[in-house]
Amino acid sequence: MRLKDYVKPELVFPEIFADDRQELNAIIVGIFNKLNPGLDHKALQRDLDSQDRVACSDGDCVVGVPNAFVQGLSQINCYVVRVCPRTEDPEPGTTRIGFFVFSPSEQSMDHLKLIARISRFACHPEFCCDLVKLKSAKELYDRIIEEDEQHV
């Protein structure tokens, strides 16, 4: 299992502005709905709001790996977001990286393998610092895939 099979460049969002988890979830659900019209985005919103999955927290970098099952989705998708603070001097722990794992509802537990894989390298402080500093979707994508390949 490799991340590049589930994370695509068009699913990487380097500048999402949100003040809290609920706002971030609403933004992600909106993006998901645009990319997957006709799927149940309300159930997705409920699933995301009912959990708080933090894989790692190291100073200014909090890495979350929330997941949800989506009826009608054909394959596992992993959205990557870099959440940007709206202020010049944010509170510690507000800069976050999110790996949102969405799985078909009829899928086996493969999403757990993906979450475990992300969690293994997401706690490396130098990796988290790199992700927080990168500005473009391509840079984020390339860095994530590079890190993942080191852990194959």
PDB file of C-alpha atoms in Angstrom:
ATOM      1  CA  MET A   1       0.000   0.000   0.000  1.00  0.00           C
ATOM      2  CA  ARG A   2       1.384   3.359  -1.058  1.00  0.00           C
ATOM      3  CA  LEU A   3      -0.041   6.803  -0.502  1.00  0.00           C
ATOM      4  CA  LYS A   4       0.269   7.745  -4.167  1.00  0.00           C
ATOM      5  CA  ASP A   5      -2.478   5.188  -4.865  1.00  0.00           C
ATOM      6  CA  TYR A   6      -4.917   7.218  -2.746  1.00  0.00           C
ATOM      7  CA  VAL A   7      -3.575  10.786  -2.665  1.00  0.00           C
ATOM      8  CA  LYS A   8      -3.795  12.559  -6.003  1.00  0.00           C
ATOM      9  CA  PRO A   9      -2.393  16.029  -6.716  1.00  0.00           C
ATOM     10  CA  GLU A  10      -5.908  17.392  -7.266  1.00  0.00           C
ATOM     11  CA  LEU A  11      -6.837  16.270  -3.723  1.00  0.00           C
ATOM     12  CA  VAL A  12      -4.129  18.400  -2.059  1.00  0.00           C
ATOM     13  CA  PHE A  13      -5.192  21.797  -0.747  1.00  0.00           C
ATOM     14  CA  PRO A  14      -2.325  23.949   0.587  1.00  0.00           C
ATOM     15  CA  GLU A  15      -4.282  26.907   1.961  1.00  0.00           C
ATOM     16  CA  ILE A  16      -7.533  26.193   3.755  1.00  0.00           C
ATOM     17  CA  PHE A  17      -8.517  28.921   6.205  1.00  0.00           C
ATOM     18  CA  ALA A  18     -10.559  27.647   9.143  1.00  0.00           C
ATOM     19  CA  ASP A  19     -10.831  28.649  12.789  1.00  0.00           C
ATOM     20  CA  ASP A  20     -11.971  25.305  14.179  1.00  0.00           C
ATOM     21  CA  ARG A  21     -12.567  21.669  13.339  1.00  0.00           C
ATOM     22  CA  GLN A  22     -16.240  22.131  12.429  1.00  0.00           C
ATOM     23  CA  GLU A  23     -15.434  24.894   9.955  1.00  0.00           C
ATOM     24  CA  LEU A  24     -12.635  22.787   8.448  1.00  0.00           C
ATOM     25  CA  ASN A  25     -14.967  19.791   8.144  1.00  0.00           C
ATOM     26  CA  ALA A  26     -17.608  21.916   6.403  1.00  0.00           C
ATOM     27  CA  ILE A  27     -15.010  23.171   3.903  1.00  0.00           C
ATOM     28  CA  ILE A  28     -13.758  19.634   3.191  1.00  0.00           C
ATOM     29  CA  VAL A  29     -17.312  18.345   2.768  1.00  0.00           C
ATOM     30  CA  GLY A  30     -17.990  21.211   0.324  1.00  0.00           C
ATOM     31  CA  ILE A  31     -14.920  20.295  -1.725  1.00  0.00           C
ATOM     32  CA  PHE A  32     -15.863  16.601  -1.600  1.00  0.00           C
ATOM     33  CA  ASN A  33     -19.389  17.433  -2.773  1.00  0.00           C
ATOM     34  CA  LYS A  34     -18.053  19.403  -5.768  1.00  0.00           C
ATOM     35  CA  LEU A  35     -15.751  16.536  -6.767  1.00  0.00           C
ATOM     36  CA  ASN A  36     -18.336  13.810  -6.081  1.00  0.00           C
ATOM     37  CA  PRO A  37     -21.790  15.218  -6.865  1.00  0.00           C
ATOM     38  CA  GLY A  38     -24.684  13.022  -5.911  1.00  0.00           C
ATOM     39  CA  LEU A  39     -22.989  11.286  -2.982  1.00  0.00           C
ATOM     40  CA  ASP A  40     -24.292  11.731   0.553  1.00  0.00           C
ATOM     41  CA  HIS A  41     -22.350  14.726   1.820  1.00  0.00           C
ATOM     42  CA  LYS A  42     -24.659  15.200   4.848  1.00  0.00           C
ATOM     43  CA  ALA A  43     -23.715  11.777   6.231  1.00  0.00           C
ATOM     44  CA  LEU A  44     -20.074  12.628   5.552  1.00  0.00           C
ATOM     45  CA  GLN A  45     -20.438  15.855   7.546  1.00  0.00           C
ATOM     46  CA  ARG A  46     -21.975  13.926  10.475  1.00  0.00           C
ATOM     47  CA  ASP A  47     -19.165  11.338  10.409  1.00  0.00           C
ATOM     48  CA  LEU A  48     -16.433  13.976  10.430  1.00  0.00           C
ATOM     49  CA  ASP A  49     -18.068  16.074  13.131  1.00  0.00           C
ATOM     50  CA  SER A  50     -18.421  13.062  15.410  1.00  0.00           C
ATOM     51  CA  GLN A  51     -14.693  12.394  15.626  1.00  0.00           C
ATOM     52  CA  ASP A  52     -11.441  14.095  16.402  1.00  0.00           C
ATOM     53  CA  ARG A  53      -8.550  12.013  15.097  1.00  0.00           C
ATOM     54  CA  VAL A  54      -5.184  13.488  15.949  1.00  0.00           C
ATOM     55  CA  ALA A  55      -2.231  11.402  14.844  1.00  0.00           C
ATOM     56  CA  CYS A  56       0.440  13.704  16.191  1.00  0.00           C
ATOM     57  CA  SER A  57       0.819  17.053  17.922  1.00  0.00           C
ATOM     58  CA  ASP A  58       4.217  18.689  18.046  1.00  0.00           C
ATOM     59  CA  GLY A  59       4.244  22.383  18.933  1.00  0.00           C
ATOM     60  CA  ASP A  60       2.888  24.318  15.983  1.00  0.00           C
ATOM     61  CA  CYS A  61       2.008  21.256  13.947  1.00  0.00           C
ATOM     62  CA  VAL A  62      -1.044  19.168  14.680  1.00  0.00           C
ATOM     63  CA  VAL A  63      -1.625  16.318  12.224  1.00  0.00           C
ATOM     64  CA  GLY A  64      -5.130  14.902  11.996  1.00  0.00           C
ATOM     65  CA  VAL A  65      -6.303  11.788  10.187  1.00  0.00           C
ATOM     66  CA  PRO A  66     -10.102  11.778  10.247  1.00  0.00           C
ATOM     67  CA  ASN A  67     -11.938   9.174   8.207  1.00  0.00           C
ATOM     68  CA  ALA A  68     -15.460   8.460   7.022  1.00  0.00           C
ATOM     69  CA  PHE A  69     -17.363   5.892   4.996  1.00  0.00           C
ATOM     70  CA  VAL A  70     -19.244   7.213   1.966  1.00  0.00           C
ATOM     71  CA  GLN A  71     -22.071   5.277   0.320  1.00  0.00           C
ATOM     72  CA  GLY A  72     -21.481   5.093  -3.451  1.00  0.00           C
ATOM     73  CA  LEU A  73     -17.799   6.056  -3.426  1.00  0.00           C
ATOM     74  CA  SER A  74     -15.888   3.732  -5.760  1.00  0.00           C
ATOM     75  CA  GLN A  75     -12.444   3.799  -4.111  1.00  0.00           C
ATOM     76  CA  ILE A  76     -10.595   5.148  -1.093  1.00  0.00           C
ATOM     77  CA  ASN A  77      -9.639   8.815  -1.439  1.00  0.00           C
ATOM     78  CA  CYS A  78      -7.253  10.776   0.748  1.00  0.00           C
ATOM     79  CA  TYR A  79      -7.558  14.550   0.773  1.00  0.00           C
ATOM     80  CA  VAL A  80      -4.602  16.471   2.195  1.00  0.00           C
ATOM     81  CA  VAL A  81      -5.096  19.950   3.581  1.00  0.00           C
ATOM     82  CA  ARG A  82      -2.810  22.516   5.117  1.00  0.00           C
ATOM     83  CA  VAL A  83      -4.915  24.627   7.447  1.00  0.00           C
ATOM     84  CA  CYS A  84      -3.674  28.179   7.666  1.00  0.00           C
ATOM     85  CA  PRO A  85      -4.267  30.465  10.631  1.00  0.00           C
ATOM     86  CA  ARG A  86      -6.091  33.707   9.904  1.00  0.00           C
ATOM     87  CA  THR A  87      -3.870  35.714  12.239  1.00  0.00           C
ATOM     88  CA  GLU A  88      -0.216  36.731  12.063  1.00  0.00           C
ATOM     89  CA  ASP A  89       0.450  35.347  15.544  1.00  0.00           C
ATOM     90  CA  PRO A  90      -1.626  32.167  15.906  1.00  0.00           C
ATOM     91  CA  GLU A  91      -2.031  30.224  19.111  1.00  0.00           C
ATOM     92  CA  PRO A  92       0.370  27.251  19.405  1.00  0.00           C
ATOM     93  CA  GLY A  93      -1.032  24.163  17.757  1.00  0.00           C
ATOM     94  CA  THR A  94      -3.277  25.995  15.282  1.00  0.00           C
ATOM     95  CA  THR A  95      -1.317  25.204  12.116  1.00  0.00           C
ATOM     96  CA  ARG A  96      -2.581  21.815  11.081  1.00  0.00           C
ATOM     97  CA  ILE A  97      -2.161  19.227   8.402  1.00  0.00           C
ATOM     98  CA  GLY A  98      -5.138  17.007   7.712  1.00  0.00           C
ATOM     99  CA  PHE A  99      -5.213  13.690   5.876  1.00  0.00           C
ATOM    100  CA  PHE A 100      -8.934  13.061   5.324  1.00  0.00           C
ATOM    101  CA  VAL A 101      -9.516   9.414   4.396  1.00  0.00           C
ATOM    102  CA  PHE A 102     -12.839   8.675   2.674  1.00  0.00           C
ATOM    103  CA  SER A 103     -13.735   5.039   2.030  1.00  0.00           C
ATOM    104  CA  PRO A 104     -16.534   3.264   0.195  1.00  0.00           C
ATOM    105  CA  SER A 105     -19.068   2.085   2.764  1.00  0.00           C
ATOM    106  CA  GLU A 106     -18.933  -1.446   1.398  1.00  0.00           C
ATOM    107  CA  GLN A 107     -15.102  -1.530   1.447  1.00  0.00           C
ATOM    108  CA  SER A 108     -13.193  -3.796   3.779  1.00  0.00           C
ATOM    109  CA  MET A 109     -10.945  -2.285   6.406  1.00  0.00           C
ATOM    110  CA  ASP A 110      -8.250  -1.180   3.925  1.00  0.00           C
ATOM    111  CA  HIS A 111      -8.686   2.403   5.094  1.00  0.00           C
ATOM    112  CA  LEU A 112      -7.232   1.403   8.487  1.00  0.00           C
ATOM    113  CA  LYS A 113      -4.011   0.320   6.774  1.00  0.00           C
ATOM    114  CA  LEU A 114      -3.849   3.699   5.049  1.00  0.00           C
ATOM    115  CA  ILE A 115      -4.491   5.584   8.300  1.00  0.00           C
ATOM    116  CA  ALA A 116      -1.813   3.522  10.065  1.00  0.00           C
ATOM    117  CA  ARG A 117       0.635   4.247   7.245  1.00  0.00           C
ATOM    118  CA  ILE A 118       0.011   7.994   7.446  1.00  0.00           C
ATOM    119  CA  SER A 119       0.247   7.969  11.233  1.00  0.00           C
ATOM    120  CA  ARG A 120       3.623   6.207  11.180  1.00  0.00           C
ATOM    121  CA  PHE A 121       5.415   8.997   9.356  1.00  0.00           C
ATOM    122  CA  ALA A 122       3.194  11.948  10.252  1.00  0.00           C
ATOM    123  CA  CYS A 123       4.767  12.153  13.703  1.00  0.00           C
ATOM    124  CA  HIS A 124       8.258  12.850  12.421  1.00  0.00           C
ATOM    125  CA  PRO A 125       8.866  16.481  13.514  1.00  0.00           C
ATOM    126  CA  GLU A 126      11.004  17.395  10.491  1.00  0.00           C
ATOM    127  CA  PHE A 127       8.312  16.074   8.134  1.00  0.00           C
ATOM    128  CA  CYS A 128       5.591  18.086   9.894  1.00  0.00           C
ATOM    129  CA  CYS A 129       7.733  21.228   9.822  1.00  0.00           C
ATOM    130  CA  ASP A 130       8.275  20.752   6.090  1.00  0.00           C
ATOM    131  CA  LEU A 131       4.542  20.413   5.412  1.00  0.00           C
ATOM    132  CA  VAL A 132       3.678  23.526   7.397  1.00  0.00           C
ATOM    133  CA  LYS A 133       6.172  25.596   5.393  1.00  0.00           C
ATOM    134  CA  LEU A 134       5.236  24.404   1.897  1.00  0.00           C
ATOM    135  CA  LYS A 135       2.905  26.678  -0.049  1.00  0.00           C
ATOM    136  CA  SER A 136       1.840  24.900  -3.226  1.00  0.00           C
ATOM    137  CA  ALA A 137      -0.209  21.766  -3.785  1.00  0.00           C
ATOM    138  CA  LYS A 138       2.595  20.288  -5.903  1.00  0.00           C
ATOM    139  CA  GLU A 139       5.203  20.893  -3.185  1.00  0.00           C
ATOM    140  CA  LEU A 140       2.959  19.305  -0.548  1.00  0.00           C
ATOM    141  CA  TYR A 141       2.119  16.347  -2.762  1.00  0.00           C
ATOM    142  CA  ASP A 142       5.757  15.737  -3.733  1.00  0.00           C
ATOM    143  CA  ARG A 143       6.949  15.934  -0.103  1.00  0.00           C
ATOM    144  CA  ILE A 144       4.251  13.536   1.117  1.00  0.00           C
ATOM    145  CA  ILE A 145       5.004  10.994  -1.608  1.00  0.00           C
ATOM    146  CA  GLU A 146       8.760  11.337  -0.989  1.00  0.00           C
ATOM    147  CA  GLU A 147       8.260  10.644   2.734  1.00  0.00           C
ATOM    148  CA  ASP A 148       5.914   7.741   2.025  1.00  0.00           C
ATOM    149  CA  GLU A 149       8.418   6.109  -0.345  1.00  0.00           C
ATOM    150  CA  GLN A 150      11.022   6.132   2.455  1.00  0.00           C
ATOM    151  CA  HIS A 151       8.691   3.954   4.547  1.00  0.00           C
ATOM    152  CA  VAL A 152       7.772   1.327   1.955  1.00  0.00           C
TER     153      VAL A 152
END
